[in-house]
mmCIF file of C-alpha atoms in Angstrom:
data_model
loop_
_atom_site.group_PDB
_atom_site.id
_atom_site.type_symbol
_atom_site.label_atom_id
_atom_site.label_comp_id
_atom_site.label_asym_id
_atom_site.label_seq_id
_atom_site.Cartn_x
_atom_site.Cartn_y
_atom_site.Cartn_z
ATOM 1 C CA MET A 1 0.000 0.000 0.000
ATOM 2 C CA LYS A 2 1.231 3.447 -0.887
ATOM 3 C CA GLU A 3 2.165 5.746 1.999
ATOM 4 C CA PHE A 4 -0.338 8.480 2.791
ATOM 5 C CA ALA A 5 -0.835 11.295 5.266
ATOM 6 C CA TYR A 6 -3.497 10.868 7.940
ATOM 7 C CA SER A 7 -5.300 13.411 10.074
ATOM 8 C CA ARG A 8 -8.352 13.345 12.318
ATOM 9 C CA ALA A 9 -10.775 16.241 11.965
ATOM 10 C CA THR A 10 -12.499 17.682 15.018
ATOM 11 C CA THR A 11 -14.801 20.095 13.166
ATOM 12 C CA VAL A 12 -16.457 20.116 9.758
ATOM 13 C CA HIS A 13 -14.456 23.203 8.828
ATOM 14 C CA ASP A 14 -11.184 21.461 9.735
ATOM 15 C CA ALA A 15 -12.150 18.476 7.603
ATOM 16 C CA LEU A 16 -12.951 20.660 4.610
ATOM 17 C CA ALA A 17 -9.808 22.766 5.012
ATOM 18 C CA SER A 18 -7.691 19.603 5.129
ATOM 19 C CA VAL A 19 -8.582 18.622 1.564
ATOM 20 C CA VAL A 20 -8.436 22.034 -0.120
ATOM 21 C CA GLY A 21 -6.151 21.933 -3.149
ATOM 22 C CA GLN A 22 -5.552 18.193 -2.733
ATOM 23 C CA GLU A 23 -7.212 16.346 -5.572
ATOM 24 C CA ASN A 24 -6.141 12.988 -4.190
ATOM 25 C CA ALA A 25 -7.413 13.375 -0.623
ATOM 26 C CA ARG A 26 -10.271 11.282 0.761
ATOM 27 C CA PHE A 27 -12.582 11.493 3.743
ATOM 28 C CA LEU A 28 -12.559 8.356 5.886
ATOM 29 C CA ALA A 29 -15.323 7.182 8.215
ATOM 30 C CA GLY A 30 -16.017 3.434 8.460
ATOM 31 C CA GLY A 31 -13.623 2.620 5.624
ATOM 32 C CA THR A 32 -15.411 -0.608 4.691
ATOM 33 C CA ASN A 33 -15.137 0.204 0.980
ATOM 34 C CA LEU A 34 -12.276 2.680 0.760
ATOM 35 C CA VAL A 35 -9.755 0.640 2.745
ATOM 36 C CA ASP A 36 -10.480 -2.461 0.663
ATOM 37 C CA LEU A 37 -9.807 -0.514 -2.523
ATOM 38 C CA MET A 38 -6.613 0.914 -1.061
ATOM 39 C CA LYS A 39 -5.375 -2.597 -0.314
ATOM 40 C CA ARG A 40 -6.002 -3.564 -3.932
ATOM 41 C CA GLY A 41 -4.268 -0.460 -5.275
ATOM 42 C CA VAL A 42 -7.461 0.871 -6.891
ATOM 43 C CA GLU A 43 -7.631 3.868 -4.572
ATOM 44 C CA ILE A 44 -4.258 5.504 -3.836
ATOM 45 C CA PRO A 45 -4.988 8.658 -1.823
ATOM 46 C CA ASP A 46 -2.226 10.988 -0.723
ATOM 47 C CA ARG A 47 -4.183 11.977 2.382
ATOM 48 C CA LEU A 48 -6.948 10.506 4.506
ATOM 49 C CA VAL A 49 -9.020 12.818 6.686
ATOM 50 C CA ASP A 50 -10.809 10.863 9.402
ATOM 51 C CA VAL A 51 -14.293 12.328 9.974
ATOM 52 C CA ARG A 52 -15.663 9.656 12.304
ATOM 53 C CA ALA A 53 -15.328 11.891 15.387
ATOM 54 C CA LEU A 54 -17.346 14.742 13.885
ATOM 55 C CA PRO A 55 -20.772 15.361 15.484
ATOM 56 C CA LEU A 56 -22.626 14.049 12.463
ATOM 57 C CA ALA A 57 -24.169 10.839 13.818
ATOM 58 C CA GLY A 58 -27.744 10.235 14.907
ATOM 59 C CA VAL A 59 -31.323 10.342 13.681
ATOM 60 C CA HIS A 60 -33.857 13.011 14.598
ATOM 61 C CA GLU A 61 -37.163 14.376 13.359
ATOM 62 C CA ALA A 62 -37.225 17.890 11.962
ATOM 63 C CA ARG A 63 -40.012 20.315 12.786
ATOM 64 C CA ASN A 64 -41.628 19.758 9.404
ATOM 65 C CA GLY A 65 -41.816 15.993 9.962
ATOM 66 C CA ASP A 66 -38.781 15.071 7.846
ATOM 67 C CA LEU A 67 -36.382 12.522 9.303
ATOM 68 C CA VAL A 68 -32.742 13.637 9.356
ATOM 69 C CA ILE A 69 -30.004 10.977 9.374
ATOM 70 C CA GLY A 70 -26.483 12.117 10.181
ATOM 71 C CA ALA A 71 -23.752 11.245 7.686
ATOM 72 C CA THR A 72 -21.676 9.187 10.137
ATOM 73 C CA THR A 73 -24.632 7.239 11.537
ATOM 74 C CA THR A 74 -23.806 3.563 11.233
ATOM 75 C CA ASN A 75 -25.859 1.270 9.074
ATOM 76 C CA SER A 76 -26.745 -0.761 12.171
ATOM 77 C CA ASP A 77 -28.186 2.300 13.890
ATOM 78 C CA VAL A 78 -30.179 3.214 10.782
ATOM 79 C CA ALA A 79 -31.687 -0.267 10.494
ATOM 80 C CA ALA A 80 -32.595 -0.411 14.189
ATOM 81 C CA HIS A 81 -34.022 3.085 14.596
ATOM 82 C CA PRO A 82 -37.701 2.802 15.596
ATOM 83 C CA GLU A 83 -38.897 5.706 13.428
ATOM 84 C CA ILE A 84 -37.158 4.326 10.352
ATOM 85 C CA ARG A 85 -38.586 0.874 10.998
ATOM 86 C CA ARG A 86 -42.077 2.341 11.433
ATOM 87 C CA ARG A 87 -42.187 5.057 8.754
ATOM 88 C CA TYR A 88 -39.635 3.793 6.190
ATOM 89 C CA PRO A 89 -39.484 -0.009 6.635
ATOM 90 C CA ALA A 90 -38.021 -0.563 3.166
ATOM 91 C CA LEU A 91 -34.930 1.357 4.263
ATOM 92 C CA SER A 92 -34.447 -0.759 7.362
ATOM 93 C CA GLN A 93 -34.959 -3.936 5.308
ATOM 94 C CA ALA A 94 -32.490 -2.751 2.655
ATOM 95 C CA VAL A 95 -29.769 -2.011 5.203
ATOM 96 C CA LEU A 96 -30.216 -5.381 6.904
ATOM 97 C CA ALA A 97 -29.935 -7.077 3.506
ATOM 98 C CA GLY A 98 -26.823 -5.128 2.609
ATOM 99 C CA ALA A 99 -23.982 -6.582 4.628
ATOM 100 C CA SER A 100 -22.881 -8.639 7.607
ATOM 101 C CA GLY A 101 -23.501 -7.384 11.134
ATOM 102 C CA GLN A 102 -19.826 -6.517 11.573
ATOM 103 C CA LEU A 103 -19.816 -4.368 8.436
ATOM 104 C CA ARG A 104 -23.062 -2.658 9.380
ATOM 105 C CA ASN A 105 -21.519 -1.700 12.714
ATOM 106 C CA MET A 106 -18.708 0.131 10.903
ATOM 107 C CA ALA A 107 -20.204 1.385 7.649
ATOM 108 C CA THR A 108 -21.764 4.853 7.624
ATOM 109 C CA VAL A 109 -24.643 6.410 5.709
ATOM 110 C CA ALA A 110 -22.473 8.775 3.646
ATOM 111 C CA GLY A 111 -19.917 6.077 2.910
ATOM 112 C CA ASN A 112 -22.640 3.711 1.795
ATOM 113 C CA LEU A 113 -24.010 6.219 -0.704
ATOM 114 C CA LEU A 114 -20.508 6.869 -2.044
ATOM 115 C CA GLN A 115 -19.283 3.287 -2.325
ATOM 116 C CA ARG A 116 -17.767 2.244 -5.626
ATOM 117 C CA THR A 117 -18.909 -0.606 -7.850
ATOM 118 C CA ARG A 118 -17.995 -4.190 -7.023
ATOM 119 C CA CYS A 119 -17.359 -5.086 -10.685
ATOM 120 C CA ALA A 120 -14.464 -7.552 -10.694
ATOM 121 C CA TYR A 121 -12.737 -5.724 -13.541
ATOM 122 C CA PHE A 122 -12.807 -2.465 -11.586
ATOM 123 C CA ALA A 123 -10.859 -4.138 -8.781
ATOM 124 C CA ASP A 124 -8.428 -5.924 -11.143
ATOM 125 C CA LEU A 125 -5.556 -3.614 -12.071
ATOM 126 C CA SER A 126 -4.652 -5.819 -15.031
ATOM 127 C CA SER A 127 -8.073 -5.357 -16.680
ATOM 128 C CA ALA A 128 -9.421 -2.524 -18.796
ATOM 129 C CA CYS A 129 -11.861 -0.372 -16.843
ATOM 130 C CA ASN A 130 -13.027 3.098 -17.830
ATOM 131 C CA LYS A 131 -14.244 3.753 -14.296
ATOM 132 C CA ARG A 132 -10.777 3.123 -12.873
ATOM 133 C CA VAL A 133 -8.679 4.360 -15.817
ATOM 134 C CA PRO A 134 -10.698 6.617 -18.148
ATOM 135 C CA GLY A 135 -10.266 5.691 -21.795
ATOM 136 C CA SER A 136 -8.889 2.207 -21.134
ATOM 137 C CA GLY A 137 -12.032 0.327 -22.196
ATOM 138 C CA CYS A 138 -14.536 -1.955 -20.477
ATOM 139 C CA ALA A 139 -13.460 -5.579 -20.119
ATOM 140 C CA ALA A 140 -16.902 -6.632 -18.902
ATOM 141 C CA LEU A 141 -18.508 -6.080 -22.314
ATOM 142 C CA ALA A 142 -16.857 -9.179 -23.732
ATOM 143 C CA GLY A 143 -16.067 -10.810 -20.393
ATOM 144 C CA VAL A 144 -17.998 -11.982 -17.340
ATOM 145 C CA HIS A 145 -21.046 -9.756 -17.111
ATOM 146 C CA HIS A 146 -23.939 -11.886 -15.833
ATOM 147 C CA ASN A 147 -24.400 -9.550 -12.850
ATOM 148 C CA HIS A 148 -23.980 -6.308 -14.741
ATOM 149 C CA ALA A 149 -26.327 -3.506 -15.791
ATOM 150 C CA ILE A 150 -29.258 -3.675 -18.188
ATOM 151 C CA LEU A 151 -30.653 -0.127 -17.826
ATOM 152 C CA GLY A 152 -28.952 3.196 -18.496
ATOM 153 C CA VAL A 153 -25.851 1.465 -19.839
ATOM 154 C CA SER A 154 -23.309 2.815 -22.282
ATOM 155 C CA PRO A 155 -20.403 1.313 -24.241
ATOM 156 C CA ALA A 156 -18.121 2.887 -21.628
ATOM 157 C CA CYS A 157 -19.379 0.933 -18.598
ATOM 158 C CA VAL A 158 -21.921 -1.707 -17.584
ATOM 159 C CA ALA A 159 -21.089 -1.874 -13.868
ATOM 160 C CA THR A 160 -23.839 -1.689 -11.253
ATOM 161 C CA ASN A 161 -24.084 0.359 -8.087
ATOM 162 C CA PRO A 162 -23.749 -2.011 -5.095
ATOM 163 C CA SER A 163 -25.677 -0.042 -2.448
ATOM 164 C CA ASP A 164 -28.882 -1.520 -1.038
ATOM 165 C CA MET A 165 -29.410 1.535 1.140
ATOM 166 C CA ALA A 166 -29.307 3.882 -1.852
ATOM 167 C CA VAL A 167 -32.138 1.998 -3.556
ATOM 168 C CA ALA A 168 -34.416 2.654 -0.573
ATOM 169 C CA MET A 169 -33.192 6.257 -0.384
ATOM 170 C CA MET A 170 -34.192 6.634 -4.043
ATOM 171 C CA LEU A 171 -37.622 5.207 -3.248
ATOM 172 C CA PHE A 172 -38.219 7.818 -0.540
ATOM 173 C CA ASP A 173 -36.859 10.802 -2.505
ATOM 174 C CA ALA A 174 -34.088 11.418 0.019
ATOM 175 C CA VAL A 175 -32.102 14.649 -0.021
ATOM 176 C CA VAL A 176 -28.319 14.646 0.486
ATOM 177 C CA HIS A 177 -26.966 17.604 2.464
ATOM 178 C CA TYR A 178 -23.318 18.644 2.227
ATOM 179 C CA GLU A 179 -20.907 21.406 3.150
ATOM 180 C CA THR A 180 -17.993 23.066 1.384
ATOM 181 C CA LEU A 181 -15.839 25.955 2.537
ATOM 182 C CA GLU A 182 -18.153 28.171 0.461
ATOM 183 C CA GLY A 183 -21.239 27.073 2.377
ATOM 184 C CA LYS A 184 -23.951 24.452 2.598
ATOM 185 C CA GLY A 185 -25.862 22.739 -0.192
ATOM 186 C CA GLU A 186 -28.231 19.903 -0.921
ATOM 187 C CA ILE A 187 -28.906 17.488 -3.781
ATOM 188 C CA SER A 188 -31.956 15.345 -4.373
ATOM 189 C CA ILE A 189 -30.998 11.686 -4.485
ATOM 190 C CA SER A 190 -32.498 11.546 -7.976
ATOM 191 C CA GLN A 191 -29.812 14.024 -9.091
ATOM 192 C CA PHE A 192 -27.023 12.741 -6.851
ATOM 193 C CA TYR A 193 -25.724 9.999 -9.178
ATOM 194 C CA ARG A 194 -24.512 10.882 -12.667
ATOM 195 C CA PRO A 195 -25.607 8.900 -15.728
ATOM 196 C CA VAL A 196 -22.825 6.694 -17.083
ATOM 197 C CA GLY A 197 -22.399 8.398 -20.448
ATOM 198 C CA ASP A 198 -18.781 8.327 -21.569
ATOM 199 C CA THR A 199 -17.425 9.410 -18.155
ATOM 200 C CA PRO A 200 -18.172 6.524 -15.770
ATOM 201 C CA HIS A 201 -15.345 7.649 -13.466
ATOM 202 C CA LEU A 202 -17.486 10.667 -12.532
ATOM 203 C CA GLU A 203 -20.086 9.075 -10.298
ATOM 204 C CA THR A 204 -21.843 11.803 -8.292
ATOM 205 C CA THR A 205 -22.724 15.468 -8.577
ATOM 206 C CA LEU A 206 -21.115 16.399 -5.260
ATOM 207 C CA PRO A 207 -18.883 19.474 -5.615
ATOM 208 C CA ASP A 208 -15.143 18.889 -5.302
ATOM 209 C CA GLY A 209 -14.057 18.738 -1.682
ATOM 210 C CA ALA A 210 -17.633 18.539 -0.362
ATOM 211 C CA LEU A 211 -18.414 16.616 2.812
ATOM 212 C CA ILE A 212 -21.804 14.962 3.193
ATOM 213 C CA THR A 213 -23.276 15.982 6.556
ATOM 214 C CA SER A 214 -26.720 14.356 6.554
ATOM 215 C CA VAL A 215 -29.468 12.740 4.517
ATOM 216 C CA THR A 216 -33.106 13.772 4.898
ATOM 217 C CA LEU A 217 -36.097 11.536 4.325
ATOM 218 C CA PRO A 218 -39.101 13.729 3.472
ATOM 219 C CA GLY A 219 -42.022 13.155 5.806
ATOM 220 C CA VAL A 220 -44.436 13.165 2.869
ATOM 221 C CA ALA A 221 -42.573 10.177 1.409
ATOM 222 C CA ALA A 222 -43.099 7.950 4.437
ATOM 223 C CA GLY A 223 -44.376 4.535 3.417
ATOM 224 C CA GLU A 224 -45.320 2.315 6.331
ATOM 225 C CA ARG A 225 -46.201 -0.569 3.995
ATOM 226 C CA SER A 226 -43.073 -0.247 1.858
ATOM 227 C CA ARG A 227 -40.996 -3.328 1.133
ATOM 228 C CA TYR A 228 -37.463 -4.149 -0.026
ATOM 229 C CA ARG A 229 -36.649 -7.499 -1.567
ATOM 230 C CA LYS A 230 -33.235 -8.609 -2.747
ATOM 231 C CA VAL A 231 -32.217 -11.518 -4.969
ATOM 232 C CA ARG A 232 -28.608 -12.637 -4.528
ATOM 233 C CA GLU A 233 -26.505 -15.614 -5.485
ATOM 234 C CA ARG A 234 -26.168 -16.923 -1.933
ATOM 235 C CA SER A 235 -28.262 -16.454 1.201
ATOM 236 C CA SER A 236 -25.358 -15.040 3.202
ATOM 237 C CA TYR A 237 -23.818 -11.603 2.631
ATOM 238 C CA ALA A 238 -23.725 -10.899 -1.114
ATOM 239 C CA PHE A 239 -24.400 -8.018 -3.472
ATOM 240 C CA ALA A 240 -27.738 -7.840 -5.238
ATOM 241 C CA THR A 241 -28.269 -9.652 -8.483
ATOM 242 C CA LEU A 242 -31.419 -7.576 -8.526
ATOM 243 C CA SER A 243 -33.470 -5.789 -5.888
ATOM 244 C CA VAL A 244 -36.788 -3.947 -5.658
ATOM 245 C CA ALA A 245 -37.939 -1.308 -3.198
ATOM 246 C CA ALA A 246 -41.594 -0.369 -3.505
ATOM 247 C CA ASP A 247 -44.430 1.476 -1.818
ATOM 248 C CA LEU A 248 -48.055 1.289 -2.861
ATOM 249 C CA VAL A 249 -51.278 2.969 -1.727
ATOM 250 C CA VAL A 250 -54.547 1.575 -3.074
ATOM 251 C CA ARG A 251 -57.999 3.073 -2.587
ATOM 252 C CA SER A 252 -61.168 1.367 -3.851
ATOM 253 C CA GLY A 253 -59.085 -1.016 -5.934
ATOM 254 C CA ARG A 254 -57.157 1.718 -7.746
ATOM 255 C CA VAL A 255 -53.559 2.838 -7.343
ATOM 256 C CA ARG A 256 -53.419 6.253 -5.662
ATOM 257 C CA GLU A 257 -49.704 6.372 -4.923
ATOM 258 C CA VAL A 258 -46.844 4.179 -6.104
ATOM 259 C CA ARG A 259 -43.078 4.355 -5.927
ATOM 260 C CA ILE A 260 -40.646 1.751 -7.268
ATOM 261 C CA ALA A 261 -36.842 1.689 -7.221
ATOM 262 C CA LEU A 262 -34.523 -1.010 -8.542
ATOM 263 C CA GLY A 263 -31.030 -2.118 -7.609
ATOM 264 C CA GLY A 264 -28.560 -4.305 -9.486
ATOM 265 C CA VAL A 265 -29.763 -3.049 -12.866
ATOM 266 C CA ALA A 266 -27.829 0.181 -13.469
ATOM 267 C CA SER A 267 -24.808 2.259 -12.490
ATOM 268 C CA HIS A 268 -27.007 3.986 -9.910
ATOM 269 C CA PRO A 269 -30.212 3.145 -8.033
ATOM 270 C CA TRP A 270 -32.914 3.147 -10.675
ATOM 271 C CA ARG A 271 -36.249 4.881 -10.084
ATOM 272 C CA ALA A 272 -38.888 3.113 -12.177
ATOM 273 C CA ARG A 273 -40.737 6.243 -13.334
ATOM 274 C CA ILE A 274 -42.241 4.576 -16.409
ATOM 275 C CA ALA A 275 -43.761 1.773 -14.337
ATOM 276 C CA GLU A 276 -45.058 4.275 -11.794
ATOM 277 C CA GLY A 277 -46.742 6.276 -14.532
ATOM 278 C CA GLU A 278 -48.341 3.162 -15.980
ATOM 279 C CA LEU A 279 -49.802 2.195 -12.608
ATOM 280 C CA HIS A 280 -50.943 5.520 -11.193
ATOM 281 C CA GLY A 281 -54.734 5.795 -11.179
ATOM 282 C CA GLY A 282 -55.247 2.362 -12.692
ATOM 283 C CA PRO A 283 -56.523 -0.889 -11.210
ATOM 284 C CA ALA A 284 -54.302 -2.643 -8.666
ATOM 285 C CA THR A 285 -54.020 -6.120 -10.154
ATOM 286 C CA PRO A 286 -51.112 -8.522 -10.671
ATOM 287 C CA GLU A 287 -51.642 -8.212 -14.412
ATOM 288 C CA ARG A 288 -51.262 -4.422 -14.268
ATOM 289 C CA PHE A 289 -48.192 -4.755 -12.052
ATOM 290 C CA ARG A 290 -46.621 -7.071 -14.616
ATOM 291 C CA ALA A 291 -47.493 -4.832 -17.548
ATOM 292 C CA ALA A 292 -45.990 -1.817 -15.767
ATOM 293 C CA ALA A 293 -42.781 -3.749 -15.131
ATOM 294 C CA GLU A 294 -42.584 -4.705 -18.808
ATOM 295 C CA ALA A 295 -43.033 -1.064 -19.800
ATOM 296 C CA GLU A 296 -40.169 -0.044 -17.516
ATOM 297 C CA LEU A 297 -37.905 -2.704 -18.975
ATOM 298 C CA SER A 298 -38.715 -1.836 -22.579
ATOM 299 C CA THR A 299 -35.627 0.415 -22.723
ATOM 300 C CA ALA A 300 -33.280 -2.223 -21.296
ATOM 301 C CA LYS A 301 -30.152 -3.203 -23.231
ATOM 302 C CA PRO A 302 -28.961 -6.487 -21.758
ATOM 303 C CA LEU A 303 -25.761 -8.247 -22.708
ATOM 304 C CA PRO A 304 -25.697 -11.920 -23.740
ATOM 305 C CA HIS A 305 -25.186 -13.244 -20.209
ATOM 306 C CA ASN A 306 -27.463 -10.954 -18.195
ATOM 307 C CA GLU A 307 -30.622 -11.056 -20.289
ATOM 308 C CA TYR A 308 -32.177 -13.207 -17.536
ATOM 309 C CA LYS A 309 -32.443 -10.021 -15.455
ATOM 310 C CA LEU A 310 -35.356 -8.882 -17.616
ATOM 311 C CA ARG A 311 -37.524 -11.776 -16.496
ATOM 312 C CA LEU A 312 -36.211 -11.568 -12.940
ATOM 313 C CA ALA A 313 -36.987 -7.851 -12.662
ATOM 314 C CA ARG A 314 -40.461 -8.287 -14.147
ATOM 315 C CA ASN A 315 -41.330 -11.101 -11.749
ATOM 316 C CA LEU A 316 -39.830 -9.373 -8.716
ATOM 317 C CA ILE A 317 -41.646 -6.074 -9.319
ATOM 318 C CA GLN A 318 -44.944 -7.906 -9.722
ATOM 319 C CA SER A 319 -44.341 -10.027 -6.628
ATOM 320 C CA VAL A 320 -43.367 -7.141 -4.331
ATOM 321 C CA LEU A 321 -46.283 -4.938 -5.398
ATOM 322 C CA THR A 322 -48.709 -7.848 -4.989
ATOM 323 C CA GLU A 323 -47.320 -8.538 -1.510
ATOM 324 C CA ILE A 324 -47.827 -4.905 -0.439
ATOM 325 C CA PHE A 325 -51.348 -4.817 -1.909
ATOM 326 C CA HIS A 326 -52.435 -7.887 0.002
#
């Protein structure tokens, strides 16, 4: 591992000042993703700024009913929080599906949202990977890609975002709050992740040097009947082959509100806006759920070895919505 400078910030301002003018500096909290990548030589920061001691942990309700989750709150604390379990159960379920207990005790909310892809070619320095080395190519296109993306893909990258938490955050229209030395800002989760395009190494819209301070779940997005279901290749800790987070409100047999987000299908958590539009105001039946899923997947561009995800996504969307309805 390359040598690097290390400092521990005691205030947000100190943390921000520590990375000014240093393109290759990183903030460190739980380190469950970053440290792994450093060991592999994928990430080679010149400086690590430890932000774990900053007063950014905890969950509290804002005056307007929104739920505010601090950036350094551990995944375990998020999953166990009574208000999250009651008002946003899909988020609690997603976090519990996301990792082992030991990892959840270390991993933080901000780190989870910022984690890099788990594509094997990204972690293999001998392979071509545009996300790791821009312009080098994408080895997955002609290689092992059965777990790769089918939506929003480009010839530059077919990797998937590995975060379970982010899928539920997308479902609930979370807002990411950050600070820079110039002041505070916020980004809707729907705008937080960049489309792949031809620059897959640029993953989020966070300003350079910004530090995430909290994530807000809007009170109006609360979904007490929401569900998160994850399909993976083994029952123990594993990344999603495909996942669905959904919330559904039905009145007199018709869909009044519906939200659907998918994981394991794109470079970022995928909000199924087409399916939502197909369902809104219509009858709540398994047949309609299936038709909406097919409409969402009509833009998919699978590769030879991940075409099965089309059928899996269709069946999983229908199953989760049917489960919530009943």
